[in-house]
Each structure stands twice: as structure tokens, then as C-alpha cells.
PDB file of C-alpha atoms in Angstrom:
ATOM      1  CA  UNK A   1       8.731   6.073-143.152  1.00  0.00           C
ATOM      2  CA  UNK A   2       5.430   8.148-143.515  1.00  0.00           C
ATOM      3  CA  UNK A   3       5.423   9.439-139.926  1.00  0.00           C
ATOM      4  CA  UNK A   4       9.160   9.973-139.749  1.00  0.00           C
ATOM      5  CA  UNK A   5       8.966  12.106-143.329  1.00  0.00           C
ATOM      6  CA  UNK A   6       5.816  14.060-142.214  1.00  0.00           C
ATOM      7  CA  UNK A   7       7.386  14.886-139.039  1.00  0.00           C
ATOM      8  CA  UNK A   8      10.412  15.902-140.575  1.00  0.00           C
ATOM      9  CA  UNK A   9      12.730  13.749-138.435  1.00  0.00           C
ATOM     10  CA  UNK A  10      13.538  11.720-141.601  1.00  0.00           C
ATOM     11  CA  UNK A  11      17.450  12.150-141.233  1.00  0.00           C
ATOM     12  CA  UNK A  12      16.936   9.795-137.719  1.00  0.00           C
ATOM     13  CA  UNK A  13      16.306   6.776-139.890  1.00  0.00           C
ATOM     14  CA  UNK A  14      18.883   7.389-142.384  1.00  0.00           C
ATOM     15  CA  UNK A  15      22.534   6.073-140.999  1.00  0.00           C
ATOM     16  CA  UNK A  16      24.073  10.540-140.536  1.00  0.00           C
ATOM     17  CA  UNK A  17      26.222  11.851-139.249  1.00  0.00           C
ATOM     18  CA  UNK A  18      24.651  12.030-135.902  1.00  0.00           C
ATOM     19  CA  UNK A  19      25.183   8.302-135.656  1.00  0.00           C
ATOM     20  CA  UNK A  20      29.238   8.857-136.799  1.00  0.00           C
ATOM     21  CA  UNK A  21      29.738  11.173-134.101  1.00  0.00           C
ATOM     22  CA  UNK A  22      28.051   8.884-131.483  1.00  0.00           C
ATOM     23  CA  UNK A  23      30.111   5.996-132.878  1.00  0.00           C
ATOM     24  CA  UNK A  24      33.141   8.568-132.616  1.00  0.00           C
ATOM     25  CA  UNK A  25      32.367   9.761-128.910  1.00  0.00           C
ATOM     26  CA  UNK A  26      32.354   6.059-127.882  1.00  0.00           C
ATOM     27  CA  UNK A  27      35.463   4.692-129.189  1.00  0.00           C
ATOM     28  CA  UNK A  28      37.336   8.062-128.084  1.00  0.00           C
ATOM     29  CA  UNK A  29      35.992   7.079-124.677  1.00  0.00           C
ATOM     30  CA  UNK A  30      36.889   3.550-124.862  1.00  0.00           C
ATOM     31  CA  UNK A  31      40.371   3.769-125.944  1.00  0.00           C
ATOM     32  CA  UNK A  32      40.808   7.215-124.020  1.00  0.00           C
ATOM     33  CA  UNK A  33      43.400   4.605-121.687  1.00  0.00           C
ATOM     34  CA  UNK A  34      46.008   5.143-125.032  1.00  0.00           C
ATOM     35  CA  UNK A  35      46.096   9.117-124.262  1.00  0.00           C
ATOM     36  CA  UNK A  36      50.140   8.360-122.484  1.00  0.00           C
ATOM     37  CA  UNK A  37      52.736   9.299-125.379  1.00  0.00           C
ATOM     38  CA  UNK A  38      52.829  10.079-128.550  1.00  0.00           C
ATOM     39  CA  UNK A  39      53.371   6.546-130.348  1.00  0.00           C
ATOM     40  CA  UNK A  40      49.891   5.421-128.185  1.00  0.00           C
ATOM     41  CA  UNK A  41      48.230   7.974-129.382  1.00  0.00           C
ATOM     42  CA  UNK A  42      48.835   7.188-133.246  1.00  0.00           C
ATOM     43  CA  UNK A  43      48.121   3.685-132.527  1.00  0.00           C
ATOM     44  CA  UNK A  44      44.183   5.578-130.824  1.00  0.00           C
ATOM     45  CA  UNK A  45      44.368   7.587-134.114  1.00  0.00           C
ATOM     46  CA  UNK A  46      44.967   5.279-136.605  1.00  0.00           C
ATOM     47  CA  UNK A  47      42.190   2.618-134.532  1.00  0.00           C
ATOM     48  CA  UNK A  48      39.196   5.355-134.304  1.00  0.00           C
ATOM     49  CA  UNK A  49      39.688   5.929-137.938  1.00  0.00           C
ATOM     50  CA  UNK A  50      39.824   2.552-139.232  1.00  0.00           C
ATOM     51  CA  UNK A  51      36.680   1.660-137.206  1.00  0.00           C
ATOM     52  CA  UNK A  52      35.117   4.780-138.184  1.00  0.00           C
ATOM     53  CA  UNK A  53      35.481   3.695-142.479  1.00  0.00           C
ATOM     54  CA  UNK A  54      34.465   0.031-141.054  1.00  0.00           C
ATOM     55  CA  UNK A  55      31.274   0.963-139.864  1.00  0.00           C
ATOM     56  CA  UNK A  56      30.641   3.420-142.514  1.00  0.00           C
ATOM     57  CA  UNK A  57      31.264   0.714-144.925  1.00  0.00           C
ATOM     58  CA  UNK A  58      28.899  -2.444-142.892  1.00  0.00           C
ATOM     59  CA  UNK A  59      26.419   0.436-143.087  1.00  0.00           C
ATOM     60  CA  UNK A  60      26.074   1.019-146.579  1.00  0.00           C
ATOM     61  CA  UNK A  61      28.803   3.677-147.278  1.00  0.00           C
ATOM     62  CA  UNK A  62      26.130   6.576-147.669  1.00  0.00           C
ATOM     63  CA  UNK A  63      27.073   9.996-149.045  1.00  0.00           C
ATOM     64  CA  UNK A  64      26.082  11.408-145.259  1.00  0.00           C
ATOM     65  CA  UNK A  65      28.132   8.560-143.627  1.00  0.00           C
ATOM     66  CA  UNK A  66      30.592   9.069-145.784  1.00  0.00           C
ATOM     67  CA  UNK A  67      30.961  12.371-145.295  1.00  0.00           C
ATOM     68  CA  UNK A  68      30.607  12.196-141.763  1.00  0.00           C
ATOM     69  CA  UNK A  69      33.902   9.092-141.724  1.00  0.00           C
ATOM     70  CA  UNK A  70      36.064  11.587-144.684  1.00  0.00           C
ATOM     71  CA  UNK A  71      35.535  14.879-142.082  1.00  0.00           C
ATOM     72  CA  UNK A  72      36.182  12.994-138.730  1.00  0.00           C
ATOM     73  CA  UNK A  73      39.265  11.527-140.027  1.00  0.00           C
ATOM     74  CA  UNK A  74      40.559  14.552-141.556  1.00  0.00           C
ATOM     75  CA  UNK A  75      40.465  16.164-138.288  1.00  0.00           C
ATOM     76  CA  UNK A  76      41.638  13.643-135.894  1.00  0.00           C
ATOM     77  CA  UNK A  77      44.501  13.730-138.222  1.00  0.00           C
ATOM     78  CA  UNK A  78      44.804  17.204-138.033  1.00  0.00           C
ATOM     79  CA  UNK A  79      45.257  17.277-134.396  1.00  0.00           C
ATOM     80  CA  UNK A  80      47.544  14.153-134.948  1.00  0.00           C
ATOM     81  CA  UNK A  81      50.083  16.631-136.702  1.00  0.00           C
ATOM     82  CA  UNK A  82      49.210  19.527-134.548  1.00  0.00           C
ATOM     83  CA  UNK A  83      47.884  21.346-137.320  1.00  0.00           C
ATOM     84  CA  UNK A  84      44.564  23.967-136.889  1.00  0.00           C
ATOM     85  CA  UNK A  85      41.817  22.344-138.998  1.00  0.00           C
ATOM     86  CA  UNK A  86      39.087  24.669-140.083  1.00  0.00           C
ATOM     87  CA  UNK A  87      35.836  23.171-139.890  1.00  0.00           C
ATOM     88  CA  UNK A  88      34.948  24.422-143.397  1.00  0.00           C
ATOM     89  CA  UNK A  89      37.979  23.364-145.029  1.00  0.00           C
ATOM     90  CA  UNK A  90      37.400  19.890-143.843  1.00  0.00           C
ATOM     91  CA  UNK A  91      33.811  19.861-145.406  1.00  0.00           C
ATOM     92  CA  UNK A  92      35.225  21.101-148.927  1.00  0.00           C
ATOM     93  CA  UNK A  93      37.757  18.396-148.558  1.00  0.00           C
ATOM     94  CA  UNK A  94      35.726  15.639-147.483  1.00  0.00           C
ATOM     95  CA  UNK A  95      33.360  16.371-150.525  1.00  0.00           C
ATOM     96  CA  UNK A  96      36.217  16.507-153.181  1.00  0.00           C
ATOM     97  CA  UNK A  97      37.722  13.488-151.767  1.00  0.00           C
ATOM     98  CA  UNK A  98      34.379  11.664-152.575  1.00  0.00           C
ATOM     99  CA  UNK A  99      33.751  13.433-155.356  1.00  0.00           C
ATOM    100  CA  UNK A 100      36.893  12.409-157.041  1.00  0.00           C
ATOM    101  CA  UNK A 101      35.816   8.496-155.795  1.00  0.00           C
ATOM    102  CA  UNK A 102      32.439   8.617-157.274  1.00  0.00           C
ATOM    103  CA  UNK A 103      31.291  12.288-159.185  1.00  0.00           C
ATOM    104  CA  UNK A 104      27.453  10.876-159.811  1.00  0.00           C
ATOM    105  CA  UNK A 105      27.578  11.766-156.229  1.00  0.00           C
ATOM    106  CA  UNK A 106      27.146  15.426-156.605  1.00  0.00           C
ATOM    107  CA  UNK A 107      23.246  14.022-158.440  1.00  0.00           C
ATOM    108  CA  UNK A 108      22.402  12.395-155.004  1.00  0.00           C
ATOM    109  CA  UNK A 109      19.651  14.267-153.017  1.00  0.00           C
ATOM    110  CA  UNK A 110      21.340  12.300-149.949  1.00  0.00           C
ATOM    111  CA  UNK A 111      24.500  14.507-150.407  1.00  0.00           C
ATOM    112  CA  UNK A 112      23.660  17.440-151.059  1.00  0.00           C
ATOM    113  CA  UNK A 113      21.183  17.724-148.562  1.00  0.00           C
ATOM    114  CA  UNK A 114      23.972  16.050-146.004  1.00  0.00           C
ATOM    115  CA  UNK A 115      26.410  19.062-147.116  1.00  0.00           C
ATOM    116  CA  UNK A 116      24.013  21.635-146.984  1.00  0.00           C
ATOM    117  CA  UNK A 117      22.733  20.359-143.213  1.00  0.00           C
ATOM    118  CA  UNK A 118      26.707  20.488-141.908  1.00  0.00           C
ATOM    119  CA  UNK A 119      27.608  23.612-143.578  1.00  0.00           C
ATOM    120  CA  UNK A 120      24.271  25.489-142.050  1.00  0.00           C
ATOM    121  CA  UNK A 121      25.169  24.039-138.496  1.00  0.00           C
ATOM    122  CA  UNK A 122      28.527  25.249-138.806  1.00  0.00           C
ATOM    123  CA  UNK A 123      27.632  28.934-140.261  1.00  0.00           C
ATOM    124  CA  UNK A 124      24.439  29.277-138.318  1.00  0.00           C
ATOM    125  CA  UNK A 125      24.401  27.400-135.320  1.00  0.00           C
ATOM    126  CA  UNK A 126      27.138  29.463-132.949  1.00  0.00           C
ATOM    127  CA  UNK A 127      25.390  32.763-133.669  1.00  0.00           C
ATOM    128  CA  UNK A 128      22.004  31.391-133.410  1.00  0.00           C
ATOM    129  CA  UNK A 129      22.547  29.740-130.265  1.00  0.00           C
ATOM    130  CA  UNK A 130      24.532  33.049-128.390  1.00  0.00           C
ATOM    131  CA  UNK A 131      21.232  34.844-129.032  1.00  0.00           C
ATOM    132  CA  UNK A 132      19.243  32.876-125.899  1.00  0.00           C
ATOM    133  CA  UNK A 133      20.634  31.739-122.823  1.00  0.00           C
ATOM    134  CA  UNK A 134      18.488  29.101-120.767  1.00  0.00           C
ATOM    135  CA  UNK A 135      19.257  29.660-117.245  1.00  0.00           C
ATOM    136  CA  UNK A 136      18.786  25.623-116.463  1.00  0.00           C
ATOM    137  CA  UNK A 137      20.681  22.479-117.438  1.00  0.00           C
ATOM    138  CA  UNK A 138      17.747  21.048-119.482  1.00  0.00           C
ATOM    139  CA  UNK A 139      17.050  24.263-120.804  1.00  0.00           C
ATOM    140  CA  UNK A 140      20.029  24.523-122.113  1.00  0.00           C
ATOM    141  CA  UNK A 141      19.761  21.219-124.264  1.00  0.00           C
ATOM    142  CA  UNK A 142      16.662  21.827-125.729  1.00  0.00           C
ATOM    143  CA  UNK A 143      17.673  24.900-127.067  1.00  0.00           C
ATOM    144  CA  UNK A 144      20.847  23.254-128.729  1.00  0.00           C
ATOM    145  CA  UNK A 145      18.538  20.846-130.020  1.00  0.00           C
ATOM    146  CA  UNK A 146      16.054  23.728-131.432  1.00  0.00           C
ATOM    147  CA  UNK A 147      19.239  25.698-132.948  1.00  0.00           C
ATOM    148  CA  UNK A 148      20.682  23.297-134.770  1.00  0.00           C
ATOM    149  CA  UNK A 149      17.053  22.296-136.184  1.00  0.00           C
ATOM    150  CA  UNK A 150      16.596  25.379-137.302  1.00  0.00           C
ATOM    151  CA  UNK A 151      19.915  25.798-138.828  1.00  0.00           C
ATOM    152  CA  UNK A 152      20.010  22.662-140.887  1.00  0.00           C
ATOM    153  CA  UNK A 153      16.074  22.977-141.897  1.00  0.00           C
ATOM    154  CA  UNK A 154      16.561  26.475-143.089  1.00  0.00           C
ATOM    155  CA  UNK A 155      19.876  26.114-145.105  1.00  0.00           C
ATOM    156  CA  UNK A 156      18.279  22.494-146.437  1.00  0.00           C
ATOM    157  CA  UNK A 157      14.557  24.242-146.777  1.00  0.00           C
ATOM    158  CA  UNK A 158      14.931  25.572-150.545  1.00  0.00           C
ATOM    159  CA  UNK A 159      16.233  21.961-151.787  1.00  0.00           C
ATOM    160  CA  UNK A 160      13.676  19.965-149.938  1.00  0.00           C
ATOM    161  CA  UNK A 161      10.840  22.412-151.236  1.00  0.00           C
ATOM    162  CA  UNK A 162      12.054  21.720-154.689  1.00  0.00           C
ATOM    163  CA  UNK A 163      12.340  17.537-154.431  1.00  0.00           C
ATOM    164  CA  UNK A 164       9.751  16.993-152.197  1.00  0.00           C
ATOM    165  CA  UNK A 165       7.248  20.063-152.211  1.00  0.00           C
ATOM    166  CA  UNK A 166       6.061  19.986-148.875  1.00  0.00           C
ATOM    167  CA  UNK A 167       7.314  21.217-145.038  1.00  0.00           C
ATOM    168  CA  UNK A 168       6.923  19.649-141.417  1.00  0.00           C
ATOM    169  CA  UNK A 169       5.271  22.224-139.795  1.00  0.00           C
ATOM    170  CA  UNK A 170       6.230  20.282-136.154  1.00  0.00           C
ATOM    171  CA  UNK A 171       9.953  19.756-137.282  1.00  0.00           C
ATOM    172  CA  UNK A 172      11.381  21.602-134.137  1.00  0.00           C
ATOM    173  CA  UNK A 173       9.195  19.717-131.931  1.00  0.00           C
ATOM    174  CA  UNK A 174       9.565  16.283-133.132  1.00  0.00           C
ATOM    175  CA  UNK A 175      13.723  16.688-133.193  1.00  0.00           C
ATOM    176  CA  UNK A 176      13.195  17.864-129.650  1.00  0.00           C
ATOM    177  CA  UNK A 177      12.029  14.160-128.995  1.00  0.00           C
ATOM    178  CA  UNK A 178      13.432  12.275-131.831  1.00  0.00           C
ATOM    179  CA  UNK A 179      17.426  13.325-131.363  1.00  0.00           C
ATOM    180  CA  UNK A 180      17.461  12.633-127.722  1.00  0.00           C
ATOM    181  CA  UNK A 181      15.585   9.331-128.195  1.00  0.00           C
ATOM    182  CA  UNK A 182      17.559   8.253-131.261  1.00  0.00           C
ATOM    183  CA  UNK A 183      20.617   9.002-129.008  1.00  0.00           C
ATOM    184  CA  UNK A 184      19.847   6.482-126.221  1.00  0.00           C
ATOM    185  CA  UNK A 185      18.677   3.893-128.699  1.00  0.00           C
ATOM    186  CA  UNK A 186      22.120   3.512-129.914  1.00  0.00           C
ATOM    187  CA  UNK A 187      23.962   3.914-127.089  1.00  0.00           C
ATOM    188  CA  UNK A 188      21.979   1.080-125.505  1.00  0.00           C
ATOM    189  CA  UNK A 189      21.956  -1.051-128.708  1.00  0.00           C
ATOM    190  CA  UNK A 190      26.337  -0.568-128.492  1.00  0.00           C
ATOM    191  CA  UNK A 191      25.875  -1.493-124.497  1.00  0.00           C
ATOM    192  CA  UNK A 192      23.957  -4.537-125.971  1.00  0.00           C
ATOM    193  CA  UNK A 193      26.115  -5.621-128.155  1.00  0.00           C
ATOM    194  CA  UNK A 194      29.262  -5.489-125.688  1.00  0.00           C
ATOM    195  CA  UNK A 195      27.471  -6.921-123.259  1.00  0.00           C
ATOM    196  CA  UNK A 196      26.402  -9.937-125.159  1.00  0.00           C
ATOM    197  CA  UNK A 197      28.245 -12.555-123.333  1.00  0.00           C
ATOM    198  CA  UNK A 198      26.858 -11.909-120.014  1.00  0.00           C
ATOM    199  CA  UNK A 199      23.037 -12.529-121.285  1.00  0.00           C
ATOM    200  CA  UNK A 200      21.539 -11.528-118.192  1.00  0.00           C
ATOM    201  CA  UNK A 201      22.746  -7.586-118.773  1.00  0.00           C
ATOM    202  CA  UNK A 202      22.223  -7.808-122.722  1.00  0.00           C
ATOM    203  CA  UNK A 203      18.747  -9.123-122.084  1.00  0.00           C
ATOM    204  CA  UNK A 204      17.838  -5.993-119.418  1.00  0.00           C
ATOM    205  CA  UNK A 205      19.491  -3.825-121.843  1.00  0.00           C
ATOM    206  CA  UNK A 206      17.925  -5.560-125.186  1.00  0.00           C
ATOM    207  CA  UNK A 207      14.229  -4.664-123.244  1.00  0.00           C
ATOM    208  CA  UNK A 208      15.661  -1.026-122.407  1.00  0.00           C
ATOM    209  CA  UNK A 209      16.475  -0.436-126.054  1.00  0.00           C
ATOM    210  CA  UNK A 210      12.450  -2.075-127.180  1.00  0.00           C
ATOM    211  CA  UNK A 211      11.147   0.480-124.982  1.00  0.00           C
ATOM    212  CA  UNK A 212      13.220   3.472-126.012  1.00  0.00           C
ATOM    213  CA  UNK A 213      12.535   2.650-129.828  1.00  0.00           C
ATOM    214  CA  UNK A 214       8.698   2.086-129.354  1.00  0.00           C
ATOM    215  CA  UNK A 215       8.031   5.330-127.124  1.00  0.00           C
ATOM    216  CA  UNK A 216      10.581   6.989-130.121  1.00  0.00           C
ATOM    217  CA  UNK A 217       8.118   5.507-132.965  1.00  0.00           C
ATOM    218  CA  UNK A 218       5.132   6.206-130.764  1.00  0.00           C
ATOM    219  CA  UNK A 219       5.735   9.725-130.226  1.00  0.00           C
ATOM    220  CA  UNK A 220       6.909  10.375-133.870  1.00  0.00           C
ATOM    221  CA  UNK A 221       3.457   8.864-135.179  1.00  0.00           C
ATOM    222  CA  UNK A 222       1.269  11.083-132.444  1.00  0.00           C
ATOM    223  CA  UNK A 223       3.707  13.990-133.721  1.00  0.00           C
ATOM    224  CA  UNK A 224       2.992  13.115-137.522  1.00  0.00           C
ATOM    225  CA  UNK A 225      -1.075  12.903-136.581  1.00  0.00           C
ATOM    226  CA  UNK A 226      -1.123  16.478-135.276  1.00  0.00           C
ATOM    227  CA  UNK A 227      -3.552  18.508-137.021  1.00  0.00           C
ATOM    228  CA  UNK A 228      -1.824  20.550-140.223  1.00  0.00           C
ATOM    229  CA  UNK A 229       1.392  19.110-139.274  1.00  0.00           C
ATOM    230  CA  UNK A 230       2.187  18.549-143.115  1.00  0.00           C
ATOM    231  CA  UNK A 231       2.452  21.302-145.718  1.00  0.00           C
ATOM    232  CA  UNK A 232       1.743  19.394-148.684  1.00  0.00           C
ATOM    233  CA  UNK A 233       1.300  20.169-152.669  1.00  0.00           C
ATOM    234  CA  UNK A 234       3.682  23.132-152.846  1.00  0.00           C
ATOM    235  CA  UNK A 235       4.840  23.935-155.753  1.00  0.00           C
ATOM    236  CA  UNK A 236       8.271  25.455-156.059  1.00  0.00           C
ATOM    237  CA  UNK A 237      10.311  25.427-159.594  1.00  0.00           C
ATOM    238  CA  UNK A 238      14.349  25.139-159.746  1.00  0.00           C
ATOM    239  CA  UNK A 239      14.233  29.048-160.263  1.00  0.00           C
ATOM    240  CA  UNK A 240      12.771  29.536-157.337  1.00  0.00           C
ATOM    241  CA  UNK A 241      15.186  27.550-155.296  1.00  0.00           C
ATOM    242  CA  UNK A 242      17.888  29.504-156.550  1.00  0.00           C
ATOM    243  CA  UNK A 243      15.926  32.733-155.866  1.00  0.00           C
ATOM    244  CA  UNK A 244      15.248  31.898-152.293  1.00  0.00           C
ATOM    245  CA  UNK A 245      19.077  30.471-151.888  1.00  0.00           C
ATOM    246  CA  UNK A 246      20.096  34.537-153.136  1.00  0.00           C
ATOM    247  CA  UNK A 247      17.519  35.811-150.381  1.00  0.00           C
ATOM    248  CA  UNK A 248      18.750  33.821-147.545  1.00  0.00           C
ATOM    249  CA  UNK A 249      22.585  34.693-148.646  1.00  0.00           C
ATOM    250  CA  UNK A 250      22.086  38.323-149.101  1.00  0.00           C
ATOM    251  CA  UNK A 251      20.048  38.429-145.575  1.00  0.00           C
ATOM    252  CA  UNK A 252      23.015  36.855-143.733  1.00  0.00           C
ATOM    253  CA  UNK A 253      25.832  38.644-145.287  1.00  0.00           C
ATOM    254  CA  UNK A 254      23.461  42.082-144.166  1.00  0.00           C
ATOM    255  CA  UNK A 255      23.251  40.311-140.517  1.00  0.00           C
ATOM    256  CA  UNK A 256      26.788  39.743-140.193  1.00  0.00           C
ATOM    257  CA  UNK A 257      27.920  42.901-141.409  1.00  0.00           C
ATOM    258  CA  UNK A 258      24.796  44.870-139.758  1.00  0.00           C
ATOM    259  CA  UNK A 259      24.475  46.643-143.225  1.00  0.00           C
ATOM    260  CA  UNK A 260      20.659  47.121-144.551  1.00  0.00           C
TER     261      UNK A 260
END
């Protein structure tokens, strides 16, 4: 927990909205046979969304899983009724629907910082992204790793200055590893799992999954024990999170409308 918060990678160890959308990729795949008429594909719909809320709910119904299960099944409804979904729309309806379930919600740190991360992805991440193109495949990757790092961290960076007073100085680097690692972990953990009546490929794949999550552990802790990679002791009032929140709105809207 020490090395994952000091790296700033903290997010891997909490069930996100990451995991949701891996969870969501697989099933999509697996019942991708369903795609033939319009009654098969309700019967995909209505499947992917139950399993979605079940695994949300054997993981401990989070706000961020939550969130992640209330946005996913808006849109695959959506597209069910062939209606556009806007991305934002189904964030501010996702958070009212759990608002309205349980409003001490809006208190939890987990929440609002899972809100905050989405929301900068969505408003920062295109535009950030279109501003470098890597001319190679892993190129490419990395730098979709590094933009969306730096679009969650710096819409989430005022809150987490205020609950937690201090900053990862290696954050981009250790997402570089830790979201690509994290990844694999649970796709081979789901291969595992699948797999488990035919022990000799759940046992190769059980081994595959030990090595993935100690060289992921490993490389977070040698991450974490970099010199200065903590910024520690700041201190930063509620004032000045709304200050800085001001700053970083009023230097976006001047961006996007190329006004100074």
C-alpha cells in the first residue's frame, strides 16, 4: 500500500474502472457470436450488463466500480435503442443515479476522485493526445498511457493535495509500468479461472499470473525507492483547492478558445 501510494499508482489496487472496462472488453468478446439479429443482441445486452452489476457487486460495490457498471450500462443501452449517448451526459447520470441510492456518497474521497479522473480523461485526453504523434506501434501506447496520466492526475491534483498533502513525483513513469502490468494480470487471472478444469493450462497460467504480479510489485517498490520520488508535508487549505480548481478552469477555457 506504501509503495503503490508513493508511486502514485494507487488507483491499480483499488477495484476502477480500468478493471470494468477489461471485464467489459472480455464478455463483449466472448458473446460477440450473439451479434446475428436484433432479439440476440438484447439477449448480449441485457447478459453484459447483468454480469457487469454482478461483479461490481462480488467486488464490493465501490463508488468507482459503481460508476464504472451505472456508465457502461447506460451506454450499451444507448446503442441498444440507437440513441447518440454523450459521454458527459452518461457521467452526470451515472452519478445522480447513485446519488439518489446513497447521497453520503458525494462525502467519499473514492468518488469524487473517481468522477473527477473520468471527467479529466474525457475533457483532456483527445486534445492532449492529438498534440504528439509517435511514429511506432509501441510508441504510440506509451503515449496513451502518459496522456491519460496526466489528464486524470491534473484534474484529480487539487483534491489529492488537499486530503493527502503530498505528490508522486514518478506518477507518469510508474503508470507506464503499472497499467500495462495490471492489464495482463487480470486477463491471465480470467484465462485462469476459465481454464480451471483442464489443470494442466490453469496451472501454466496460475505461474504466468505469479510472475506478472511479482515483477508488477517489484517494479512499483524500485519505482517508490527512487530518490525524491515523494513530495511529502504540503500543506494546502480547502481555499486553496478551490483557487487552483478556478486557475486550471480559466486556463482551459483560454486554450480552447485561444483567448489570453
Amino acid at each position: 500500500l506504501r509503495e503503490y501510494s508513493g508511486a502514485g499508482v494507487m488507483h491499480i489496487l483499488s477495484v476502477s474502472g480500468l478493471h470494468v472496462g477489461i471485464v467489459y472488453l472480455v464478455l463483449n468478446f466472448l458473446l460477440g457470436f450473439l451479434n446475428r439479429n436484433r432479439t440476440t443482441i438484447i439477449i448480449k445486452t441485457i447478459m453484459i450488463i447483468v454480469l457487469v452489476w454482478f461483479y461490481a457487486l462480488i467486488t464490493g460495490f465501490s463508488p468507482s466500480v459503481a460508476r464504472s457498471a451505472a456508465m457502461f450500462s447506460i451506454v450499451l443501452i444507448a446503442v441498444l435503442v440507437n440513441r447518440n449517448s454523450h459521454i458527459i451526459n452518461s457521467i452526470a447520470i451515472s452519478a445522480l443515479i447513485l446519488l439518489a441510492y446513497n447521497p453520503n456518497y458525494l462525502l467519499n474521497i473514492g468518488f469524487q476522485l473517481s468522477y473527477l479522473a473520468v471527467t479529466g480523461i474525457v475533457l483532456i485526453y483527445n486534445w492532449l493526445y492529438e498534440k504528439y504523434n509517435a511514429y511506432t506501434w509501441i510508441g504510440d501506447k506509451i503515449w496513451q498511457v502518459v496522456a491519460v496520466s496526466v489528464a486524470a492526475q491534473l484534474v484529480t491534483l487539487p483534491l489529492t493535495l488537499y486530503y493527502f498533502h503530498q505528490f508522486p513525483n514518478y506518477f507518469l513513469l510508474a503508470n507506464i509500468v503499472a497499467i500495462p502490468l495490471s492489464s495482463l494480470v487480470i486477463y491471465s487471472g480470467m484465462i485462469v479461472l476459465v481454464t480451471s478444469m483442464v489443470p494442466v493450462v490453469s496451472n501454466f497460467f496460475g505461474q504466468v499470473t505469479v510472475l506478472l504480479l511479482k515483477f508488477l510489485n517489484g517494479s512499483i517498490g524500485w519505482i517508490e525507492n527512487l530518490p525524491y520520488a515523494v513530495s511529502s508535508g504540503i500543506p494546502f487549505k480547502l481555499s486553496e483547492m478551490w483557487a487552483l480548481y478556478l486557475v486550471m478552469i480559466l486556463f482551459f477555457i483560454a486554450i480552447a478558445f485561444r483567448n489570453k
